[in-house]
mmCIF file of C-alpha atoms in Angstrom:
data_model
loop_
_atom_site.group_PDB
_atom_site.id
_atom_site.type_symbol
_atom_site.label_atom_id
_atom_site.label_comp_id
_atom_site.label_asym_id
_atom_site.label_seq_id
_atom_site.Cartn_x
_atom_site.Cartn_y
_atom_site.Cartn_z
ATOM 1 C CA MET A 4 -26.574 42.161 27.456
ATOM 2 C CA GLU A 5 -27.529 38.593 28.283
ATOM 3 C CA ASN A 6 -31.156 38.020 29.236
ATOM 4 C CA ILE A 7 -31.909 35.355 31.823
ATOM 5 C CA PHE A 8 -35.687 35.593 31.296
ATOM 6 C CA GLU A 9 -36.623 36.321 34.906
ATOM 7 C CA ILE A 10 -40.233 36.312 36.038
ATOM 8 C CA GLN A 11 -41.459 39.732 37.118
ATOM 9 C CA SER A 12 -44.764 41.078 38.419
ATOM 10 C CA ILE A 13 -46.715 43.064 35.849
ATOM 11 C CA GLU A 14 -48.308 46.094 37.468
ATOM 12 C CA SER A 15 -48.034 49.306 35.447
ATOM 13 C CA ASP A 16 -50.372 50.274 32.626
ATOM 14 C CA LEU A 17 -47.451 50.094 30.193
ATOM 15 C CA GLU A 18 -46.582 46.559 31.313
ATOM 16 C CA ILE A 19 -50.238 45.539 31.025
ATOM 17 C CA GLU A 20 -50.369 47.034 27.507
ATOM 18 C CA LYS A 21 -47.334 44.948 26.552
ATOM 19 C CA CYS A 22 -49.328 41.793 27.328
ATOM 20 C CA PHE A 23 -52.141 42.532 24.888
ATOM 21 C CA ASP A 24 -50.583 41.067 21.726
ATOM 22 C CA ILE A 25 -49.591 37.949 23.658
ATOM 23 C CA ALA A 26 -53.125 37.555 25.022
ATOM 24 C CA LEU A 27 -54.527 37.781 21.473
ATOM 25 C CA VAL A 28 -52.764 34.521 20.628
ATOM 26 C CA LEU A 29 -55.042 32.739 23.110
ATOM 27 C CA ARG A 30 -58.028 35.106 23.130
ATOM 28 C CA PRO A 31 -58.508 36.752 19.718
ATOM 29 C CA HIS A 32 -61.849 38.295 20.767
ATOM 30 C CA LEU A 33 -60.205 40.807 23.125
ATOM 31 C CA LYS A 34 -60.503 44.546 22.423
ATOM 32 C CA LYS A 35 -57.385 46.691 22.759
ATOM 33 C CA GLU A 36 -59.304 49.829 23.757
ATOM 34 C CA ILE A 37 -60.592 48.223 26.983
ATOM 35 C CA TRP A 38 -57.685 45.852 27.701
ATOM 36 C CA VAL A 39 -55.912 47.912 30.380
ATOM 37 C CA SER A 40 -59.143 48.990 32.123
ATOM 38 C CA THR A 41 -60.398 45.385 32.147
ATOM 39 C CA ILE A 42 -57.167 44.131 33.715
ATOM 40 C CA ARG A 43 -57.190 46.998 36.237
ATOM 41 C CA GLU A 44 -60.765 46.083 37.239
ATOM 42 C CA MET A 45 -59.820 42.409 37.614
ATOM 43 C CA VAL A 46 -56.829 43.354 39.788
ATOM 44 C CA ALA A 47 -58.904 45.680 41.975
ATOM 45 C CA ASN A 48 -62.034 43.550 42.348
ATOM 46 C CA GLU A 49 -61.078 39.943 41.702
ATOM 47 C CA LYS A 50 -57.560 39.528 43.115
ATOM 48 C CA TYR A 51 -56.143 39.015 39.611
ATOM 49 C CA ASN A 52 -52.337 38.940 39.357
ATOM 50 C CA LEU A 53 -50.040 39.040 36.347
ATOM 51 C CA LYS A 54 -46.480 37.743 36.122
ATOM 52 C CA GLY A 55 -44.414 37.929 32.968
ATOM 53 C CA ILE A 56 -41.162 36.904 31.404
ATOM 54 C CA TYR A 57 -39.243 39.603 29.571
ATOM 55 C CA ASP A 58 -36.824 39.490 26.668
ATOM 56 C CA LYS A 59 -35.094 42.820 27.186
ATOM 57 C CA GLU A 60 -37.981 45.361 27.399
ATOM 58 C CA ASN A 61 -40.590 43.103 25.761
ATOM 59 C CA ILE A 62 -42.876 40.740 27.615
ATOM 60 C CA ILE A 63 -42.829 37.411 25.792
ATOM 61 C CA SER A 64 -44.912 35.228 28.107
ATOM 62 C CA PHE A 65 -47.331 35.866 30.944
ATOM 63 C CA VAL A 66 -49.596 34.141 33.407
ATOM 64 C CA GLY A 67 -52.736 35.668 34.887
ATOM 65 C CA TYR A 68 -54.118 34.083 38.013
ATOM 66 C CA ARG A 69 -56.211 34.730 41.092
ATOM 67 C CA ILE A 70 -56.256 33.309 44.591
ATOM 68 C CA MET A 71 -59.736 32.190 45.532
ATOM 69 C CA THR A 72 -61.812 29.708 47.487
ATOM 70 C CA THR A 73 -64.230 27.313 45.825
ATOM 71 C CA LEU A 74 -66.398 24.614 47.330
ATOM 72 C CA HIS A 75 -65.184 22.061 44.783
ATOM 73 C CA SER A 76 -61.428 22.608 45.156
ATOM 74 C CA GLY A 77 -60.864 24.579 48.364
ATOM 75 C CA ASN A 78 -58.302 27.367 48.619
ATOM 76 C CA ILE A 79 -56.706 27.571 45.193
ATOM 77 C CA ILE A 80 -54.870 29.556 42.614
ATOM 78 C CA TYR A 81 -56.947 29.610 39.449
ATOM 79 C CA ILE A 82 -54.929 30.273 36.311
ATOM 80 C CA ASP A 83 -57.027 32.309 33.890
ATOM 81 C CA ASP A 84 -54.378 32.889 31.257
ATOM 82 C CA LEU A 85 -51.048 31.397 30.264
ATOM 83 C CA CYS A 86 -49.752 32.817 26.999
ATOM 84 C CA THR A 87 -46.450 32.873 25.163
ATOM 85 C CA LEU A 88 -45.647 34.601 21.898
ATOM 86 C CA GLU A 89 -45.526 31.996 19.160
ATOM 87 C CA SER A 90 -41.906 32.799 18.281
ATOM 88 C CA TYR A 91 -40.873 31.955 21.882
ATOM 89 C CA ARG A 92 -42.827 28.724 22.326
ATOM 90 C CA GLY A 93 -41.024 25.485 23.063
ATOM 91 C CA ARG A 94 -38.356 27.186 25.179
ATOM 92 C CA GLY A 95 -39.789 26.354 28.611
ATOM 93 C CA PHE A 96 -41.361 29.697 29.483
ATOM 94 C CA GLY A 97 -44.844 28.256 30.118
ATOM 95 C CA GLY A 98 -43.378 25.636 32.425
ATOM 96 C CA LYS A 99 -41.332 28.272 34.235
ATOM 97 C CA LEU A 100 -44.478 30.348 34.875
ATOM 98 C CA LEU A 101 -46.438 27.268 36.006
ATOM 99 C CA SER A 102 -43.647 26.392 38.451
ATOM 100 C CA ASN A 103 -43.709 29.931 39.805
ATOM 101 C CA VAL A 104 -47.470 29.839 40.378
ATOM 102 C CA ARG A 105 -47.186 26.425 42.023
ATOM 103 C CA ALA A 106 -44.472 27.773 44.350
ATOM 104 C CA ILE A 107 -46.771 30.641 45.350
ATOM 105 C CA ALA A 108 -49.576 28.158 46.087
ATOM 106 C CA GLU A 109 -47.263 25.958 48.146
ATOM 107 C CA PHE A 110 -45.873 28.950 50.064
ATOM 108 C CA LYS A 111 -49.416 30.080 50.896
ATOM 109 C CA LYS A 112 -50.358 26.487 51.815
ATOM 110 C CA LEU A 113 -53.204 26.408 49.295
ATOM 111 C CA ASP A 114 -54.967 23.214 48.246
ATOM 112 C CA ALA A 115 -54.433 23.252 44.480
ATOM 113 C CA VAL A 116 -53.611 25.096 41.290
ATOM 114 C CA VAL A 117 -56.542 24.862 38.863
ATOM 115 C CA LEU A 118 -57.013 25.845 35.222
ATOM 116 C CA ASP A 119 -59.182 25.173 32.191
ATOM 117 C CA THR A 120 -57.974 24.531 28.655
ATOM 118 C CA GLY A 121 -59.650 24.001 25.315
ATOM 119 C CA PHE A 122 -60.410 20.447 24.220
ATOM 120 C CA ASP A 123 -58.323 20.869 21.080
ATOM 121 C CA ASN A 124 -55.397 22.720 22.670
ATOM 122 C CA HIS A 125 -53.178 19.638 22.746
ATOM 123 C CA THR A 126 -49.926 21.592 22.987
ATOM 124 C CA ALA A 127 -51.081 23.284 26.197
ATOM 125 C CA GLN A 128 -52.492 20.036 27.573
ATOM 126 C CA LYS A 129 -49.132 18.337 27.078
ATOM 127 C CA LEU A 130 -47.452 21.176 28.994
ATOM 128 C CA TYR A 131 -49.986 20.896 31.825
ATOM 129 C CA PHE A 132 -49.658 17.111 32.117
ATOM 130 C CA GLU A 133 -45.859 17.440 32.152
ATOM 131 C CA ASN A 134 -46.243 19.901 35.040
ATOM 132 C CA GLY A 135 -48.349 17.673 37.285
ATOM 133 C CA PHE A 136 -51.881 18.596 36.220
ATOM 134 C CA GLU A 137 -54.511 15.926 35.681
ATOM 135 C CA LEU A 138 -58.019 15.837 34.288
ATOM 136 C CA SER A 139 -60.573 16.362 37.032
ATOM 137 C CA ALA A 140 -63.642 18.021 35.493
ATOM 138 C CA VAL A 141 -65.367 19.157 32.330
ATOM 139 C CA HIS A 142 -65.889 22.918 32.103
ATOM 140 C CA LEU A 143 -69.274 23.980 30.716
ATOM 141 C CA HIS A 144 -70.792 27.385 30.062
ATOM 142 C CA ALA A 145 -73.868 28.933 28.497
ATOM 143 C CA TYR A 146 -73.310 32.132 26.522
ATOM 144 C CA LEU A 147 -75.833 34.858 27.299
ATOM 145 C CA LYS A 148 -75.861 36.767 24.016
#
């Protein structure tokens, strides 16, 4: 069976579970025992959405985003997470997911698609620049631990 790597919504607990190992690539601090409940809470309370690309029954790449309004950027889609299994990188899946999110934003007549990335994540930055993103801010935070 040929796989055309279509983008699909991720909604069930099983589908969410399948994203965990991919998310660990980007966010190694995550805890498996609360992964599904955390995503469910984000979906219910924060308008979080997940879309993924499958290779047969396995999710190989996903994007997590939310539609929101901010004073600095207006009505936007904010991309929280864009992850691809290392063995599938370089095959255009990240760009395909970014294009899908951009199409959603354009369809909804939003003002922008916004994301943050690590200073040293040059591979991701290259992908973002190639997909029309530009530097517009410096993200800061203060940990409360």
